[in-house]
Tab-separated table of C-alpha atoms in Angstrom:
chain	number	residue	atom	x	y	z
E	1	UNK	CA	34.973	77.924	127.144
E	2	UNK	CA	37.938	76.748	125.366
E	3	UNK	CA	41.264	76.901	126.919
E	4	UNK	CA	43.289	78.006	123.520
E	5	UNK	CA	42.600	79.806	120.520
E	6	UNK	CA	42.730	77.901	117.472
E	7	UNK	CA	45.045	79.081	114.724
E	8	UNK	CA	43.100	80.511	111.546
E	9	UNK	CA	43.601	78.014	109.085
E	10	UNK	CA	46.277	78.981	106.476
E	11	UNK	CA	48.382	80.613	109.275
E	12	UNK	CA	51.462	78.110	109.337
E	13	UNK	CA	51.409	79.375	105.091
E	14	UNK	CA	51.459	82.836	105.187
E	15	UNK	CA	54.013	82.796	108.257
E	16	UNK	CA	56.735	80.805	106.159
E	17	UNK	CA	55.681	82.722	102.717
E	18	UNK	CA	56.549	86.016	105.059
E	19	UNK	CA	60.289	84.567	106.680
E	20	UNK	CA	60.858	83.321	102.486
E	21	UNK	CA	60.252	86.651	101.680
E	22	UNK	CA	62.286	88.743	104.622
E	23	UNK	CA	65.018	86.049	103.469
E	24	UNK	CA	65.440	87.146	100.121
E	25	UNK	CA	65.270	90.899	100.746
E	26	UNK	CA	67.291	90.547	103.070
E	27	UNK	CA	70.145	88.290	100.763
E	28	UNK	CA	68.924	91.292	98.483
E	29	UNK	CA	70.234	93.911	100.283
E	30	UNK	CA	73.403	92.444	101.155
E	31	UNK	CA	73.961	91.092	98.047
E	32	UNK	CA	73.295	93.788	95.511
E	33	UNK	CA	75.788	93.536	92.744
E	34	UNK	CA	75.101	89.548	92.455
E	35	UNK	CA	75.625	86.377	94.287
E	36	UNK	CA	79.173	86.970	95.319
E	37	UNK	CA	81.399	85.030	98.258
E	38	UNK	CA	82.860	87.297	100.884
E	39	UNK	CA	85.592	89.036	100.293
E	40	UNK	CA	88.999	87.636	100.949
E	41	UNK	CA	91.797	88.576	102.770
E	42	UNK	CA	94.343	91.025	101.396
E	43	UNK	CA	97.309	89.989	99.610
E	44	UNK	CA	101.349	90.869	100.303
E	45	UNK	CA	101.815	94.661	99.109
E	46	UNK	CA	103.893	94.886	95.932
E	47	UNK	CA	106.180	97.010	97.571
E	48	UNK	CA	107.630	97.242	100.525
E	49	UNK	CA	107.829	101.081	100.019
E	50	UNK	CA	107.505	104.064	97.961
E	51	UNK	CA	103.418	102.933	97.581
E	52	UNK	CA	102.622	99.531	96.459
E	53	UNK	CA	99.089	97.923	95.969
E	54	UNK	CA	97.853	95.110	97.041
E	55	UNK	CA	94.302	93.228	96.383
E	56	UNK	CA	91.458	90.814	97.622
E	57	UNK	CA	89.430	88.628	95.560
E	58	UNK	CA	85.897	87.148	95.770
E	59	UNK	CA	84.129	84.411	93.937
E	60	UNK	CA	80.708	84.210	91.975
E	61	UNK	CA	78.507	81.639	93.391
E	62	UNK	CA	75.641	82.308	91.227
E	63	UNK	CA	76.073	79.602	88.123
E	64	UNK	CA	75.089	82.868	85.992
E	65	UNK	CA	77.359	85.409	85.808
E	66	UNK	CA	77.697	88.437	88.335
E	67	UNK	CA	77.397	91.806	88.254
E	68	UNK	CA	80.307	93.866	89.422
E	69	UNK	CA	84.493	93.422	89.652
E	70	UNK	CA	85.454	89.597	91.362
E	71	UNK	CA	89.182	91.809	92.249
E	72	UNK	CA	89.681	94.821	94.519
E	73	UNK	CA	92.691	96.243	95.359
E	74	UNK	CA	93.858	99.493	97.903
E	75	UNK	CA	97.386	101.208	98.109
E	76	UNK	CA	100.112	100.207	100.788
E	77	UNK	CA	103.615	100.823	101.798
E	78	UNK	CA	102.766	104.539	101.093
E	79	UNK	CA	106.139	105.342	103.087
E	80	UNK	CA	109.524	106.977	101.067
E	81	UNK	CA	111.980	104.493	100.861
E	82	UNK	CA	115.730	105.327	101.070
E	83	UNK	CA	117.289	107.133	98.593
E	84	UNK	CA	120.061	104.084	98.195
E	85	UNK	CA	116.959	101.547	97.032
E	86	UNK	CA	116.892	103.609	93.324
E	87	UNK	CA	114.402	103.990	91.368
E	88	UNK	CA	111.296	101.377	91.050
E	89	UNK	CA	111.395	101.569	87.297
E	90	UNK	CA	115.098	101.134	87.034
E	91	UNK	CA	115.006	97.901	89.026
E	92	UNK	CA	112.995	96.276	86.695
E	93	UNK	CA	114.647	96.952	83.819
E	94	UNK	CA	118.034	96.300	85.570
E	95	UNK	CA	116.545	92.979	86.713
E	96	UNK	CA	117.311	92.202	82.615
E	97	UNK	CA	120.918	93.074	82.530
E	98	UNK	CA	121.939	89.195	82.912
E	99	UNK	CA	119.715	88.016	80.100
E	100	UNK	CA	120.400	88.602	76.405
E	101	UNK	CA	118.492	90.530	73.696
E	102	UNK	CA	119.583	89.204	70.313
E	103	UNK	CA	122.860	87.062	71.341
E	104	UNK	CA	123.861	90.111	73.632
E	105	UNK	CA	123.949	91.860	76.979
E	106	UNK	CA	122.935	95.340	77.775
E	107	UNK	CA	123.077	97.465	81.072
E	108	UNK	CA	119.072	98.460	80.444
E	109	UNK	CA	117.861	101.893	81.736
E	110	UNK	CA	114.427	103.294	82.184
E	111	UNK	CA	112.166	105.059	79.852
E	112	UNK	CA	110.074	107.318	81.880
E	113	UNK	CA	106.917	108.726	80.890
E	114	UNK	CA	105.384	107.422	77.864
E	115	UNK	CA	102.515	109.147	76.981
E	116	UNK	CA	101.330	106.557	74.412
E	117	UNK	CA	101.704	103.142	77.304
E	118	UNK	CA	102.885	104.042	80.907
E	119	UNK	CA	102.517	100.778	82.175
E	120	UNK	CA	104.654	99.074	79.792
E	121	UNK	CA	108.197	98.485	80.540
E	122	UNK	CA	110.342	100.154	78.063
E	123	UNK	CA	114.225	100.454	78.214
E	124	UNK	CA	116.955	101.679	76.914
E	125	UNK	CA	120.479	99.731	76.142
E	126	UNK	CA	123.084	102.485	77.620
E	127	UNK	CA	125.555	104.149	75.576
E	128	UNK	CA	122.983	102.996	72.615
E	129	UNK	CA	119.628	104.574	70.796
E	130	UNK	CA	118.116	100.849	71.169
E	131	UNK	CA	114.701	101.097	73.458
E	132	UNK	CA	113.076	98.122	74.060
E	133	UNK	CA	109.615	97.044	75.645
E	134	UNK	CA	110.840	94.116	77.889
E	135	UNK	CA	107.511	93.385	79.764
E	136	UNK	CA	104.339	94.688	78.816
E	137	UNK	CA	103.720	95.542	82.095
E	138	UNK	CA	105.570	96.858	84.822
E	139	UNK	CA	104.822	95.423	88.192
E	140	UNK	CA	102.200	97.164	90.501
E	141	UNK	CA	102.808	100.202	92.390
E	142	UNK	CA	105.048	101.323	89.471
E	143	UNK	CA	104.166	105.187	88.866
E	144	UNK	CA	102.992	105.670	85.781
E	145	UNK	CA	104.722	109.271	85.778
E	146	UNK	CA	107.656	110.659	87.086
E	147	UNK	CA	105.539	113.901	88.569
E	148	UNK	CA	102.624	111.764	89.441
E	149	UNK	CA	101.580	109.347	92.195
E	150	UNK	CA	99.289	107.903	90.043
E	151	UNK	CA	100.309	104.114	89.834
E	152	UNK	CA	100.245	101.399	87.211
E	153	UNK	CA	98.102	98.278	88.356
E	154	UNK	CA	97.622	95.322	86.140
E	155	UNK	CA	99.302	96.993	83.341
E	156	UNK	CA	96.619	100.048	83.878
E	157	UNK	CA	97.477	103.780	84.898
E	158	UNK	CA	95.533	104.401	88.182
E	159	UNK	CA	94.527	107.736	89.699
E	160	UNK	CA	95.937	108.589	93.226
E	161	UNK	CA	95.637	111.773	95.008
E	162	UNK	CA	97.387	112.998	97.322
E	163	UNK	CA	95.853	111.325	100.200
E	164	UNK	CA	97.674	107.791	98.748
E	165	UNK	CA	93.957	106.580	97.476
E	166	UNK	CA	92.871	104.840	94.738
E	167	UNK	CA	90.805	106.884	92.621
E	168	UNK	CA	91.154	109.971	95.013
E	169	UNK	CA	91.495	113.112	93.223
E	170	UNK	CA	92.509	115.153	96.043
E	171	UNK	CA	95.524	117.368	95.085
E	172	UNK	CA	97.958	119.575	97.220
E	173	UNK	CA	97.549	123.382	96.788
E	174	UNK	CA	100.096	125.653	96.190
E	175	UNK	CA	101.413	125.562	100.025
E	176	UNK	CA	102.182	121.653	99.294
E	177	UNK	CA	99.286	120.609	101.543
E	178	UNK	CA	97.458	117.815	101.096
E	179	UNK	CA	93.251	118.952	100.529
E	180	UNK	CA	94.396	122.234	102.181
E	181	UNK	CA	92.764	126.013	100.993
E	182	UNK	CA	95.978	127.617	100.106
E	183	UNK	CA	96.067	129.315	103.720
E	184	UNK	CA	98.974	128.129	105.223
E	185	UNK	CA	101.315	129.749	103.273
E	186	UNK	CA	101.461	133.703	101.123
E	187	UNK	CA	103.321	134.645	98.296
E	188	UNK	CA	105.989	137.292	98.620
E	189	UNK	CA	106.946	139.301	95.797
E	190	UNK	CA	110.409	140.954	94.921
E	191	UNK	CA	113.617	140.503	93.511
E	192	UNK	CA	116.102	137.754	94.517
E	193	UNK	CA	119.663	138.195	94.426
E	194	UNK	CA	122.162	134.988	93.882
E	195	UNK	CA	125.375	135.229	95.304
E	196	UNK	CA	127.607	134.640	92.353
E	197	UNK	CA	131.115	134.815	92.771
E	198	UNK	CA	133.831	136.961	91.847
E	199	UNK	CA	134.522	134.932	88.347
E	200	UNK	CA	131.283	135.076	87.384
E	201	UNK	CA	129.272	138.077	86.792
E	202	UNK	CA	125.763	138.795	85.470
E	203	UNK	CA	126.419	139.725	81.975
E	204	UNK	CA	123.799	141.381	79.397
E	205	UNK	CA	124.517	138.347	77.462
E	206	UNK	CA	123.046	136.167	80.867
E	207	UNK	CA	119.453	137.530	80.758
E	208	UNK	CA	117.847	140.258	79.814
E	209	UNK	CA	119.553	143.814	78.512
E	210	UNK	CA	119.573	145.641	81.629
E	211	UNK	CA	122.721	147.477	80.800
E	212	UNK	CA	124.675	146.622	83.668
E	213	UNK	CA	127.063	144.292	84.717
E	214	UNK	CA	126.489	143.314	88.382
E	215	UNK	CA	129.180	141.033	90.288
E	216	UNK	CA	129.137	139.993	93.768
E	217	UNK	CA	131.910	139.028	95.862
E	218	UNK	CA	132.458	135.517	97.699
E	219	UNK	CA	130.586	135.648	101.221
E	220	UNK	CA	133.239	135.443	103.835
């Protein structure tokens, strides 16, 4: 009687063609978009408020190219900042006050919302018609409206809802909640009255021909 069963020759082969195989499923599954390096870390927001964005990087390891983005990038800093650090725009195109544009120095002042390029910065020389595209992009974070939090990254308009996320197209409904059903809030019809005082009185000429002239004293 023999004291061990003998392996069935081929065995050692089909046992290291199997843990080959798990191998590269599993690398498959982890790796799906292409030989990519981890992720790294995150990088410095843009901003230190007001919503910035900041982004990681990863690197192809595959000497063919990959499939898929080697950047990433998230918001940050989504807190207001205080009303005496201006507007984000404006800083940048201050930030060229001390250098000169043909032999000259201008006090440069934003140009909001371009609907042709929102990421580029354009400004104007005060006091003058001169508007100027000083950096063909703005810095990230910058929003790409004045009524929008979508943000400029890399010189490209960005959607962000109102949740602060990339891409998110959550808005706020009419009750100014964020993803909410409108049900925090009702509408009340009816007429509102503006105190106006005693020099100035609502005139046909105002608004509409109502035929009357209505005046209300100063509150006491």
């Amino acid at each position: 009687m023999e004291c061990c069963r003998r392996a069935t020759p081929g065995t050692p082969f089909l046992l290291l063609a199997f843990l080959l195989l798990s191998s590269r499923t599993a690398r498959s599954e982890e790796d799906r978009d292409g030989l990519w390096d981890a992720w790294g870390p995150w990088s410095e927001c843009s901003r230190t408020c007001g919503g910035g964005a900041s982004y990681s990087l990863r690197r192809c390891l595959s000497s063919k190219s990959c499939e898929g983005r080697n950047i990433r990038y998230r918001t940050c800093s989504n807190v207001d900042c205080p009303p005496e650090a201006g507007d984000f725009r404006a800083q940048q195109c201050s930030a060229h006050n001390d250098v000169k544009y043909h032999g000259q120095f201008y006090e440069w002042l934003p140009v909001s919302n371009d609907p042709d390029n929102p990421c580029s910065l354009k400004c104007q020389a005060k006091g003058t018609a001169l508007v100027v595209e000083l950096a063909p992009k703005v810095l990230d974070g910058t929003r790409c409206y004045t009524e929008s939090l979508d943000m400029c990254i890399s010189g490209l308009c960005q959607i962000v809802g109102c949740d602060h996320q990339l891409g998110s197209t959550i808005k706020e409904d009419n009750c100014g909640v964020c993803n909410g059903d409108g049900s925090t809030c009702r509408l009340v019809r009816g007429q509102y009255k503006s105190q106006l005082t005693a020099t100035k009185c609502k005139t046909p000429r105002d608004g509409p021909s109502l035929g009357l002239l209505i005046c209300h004293s100063p509150l006491a």
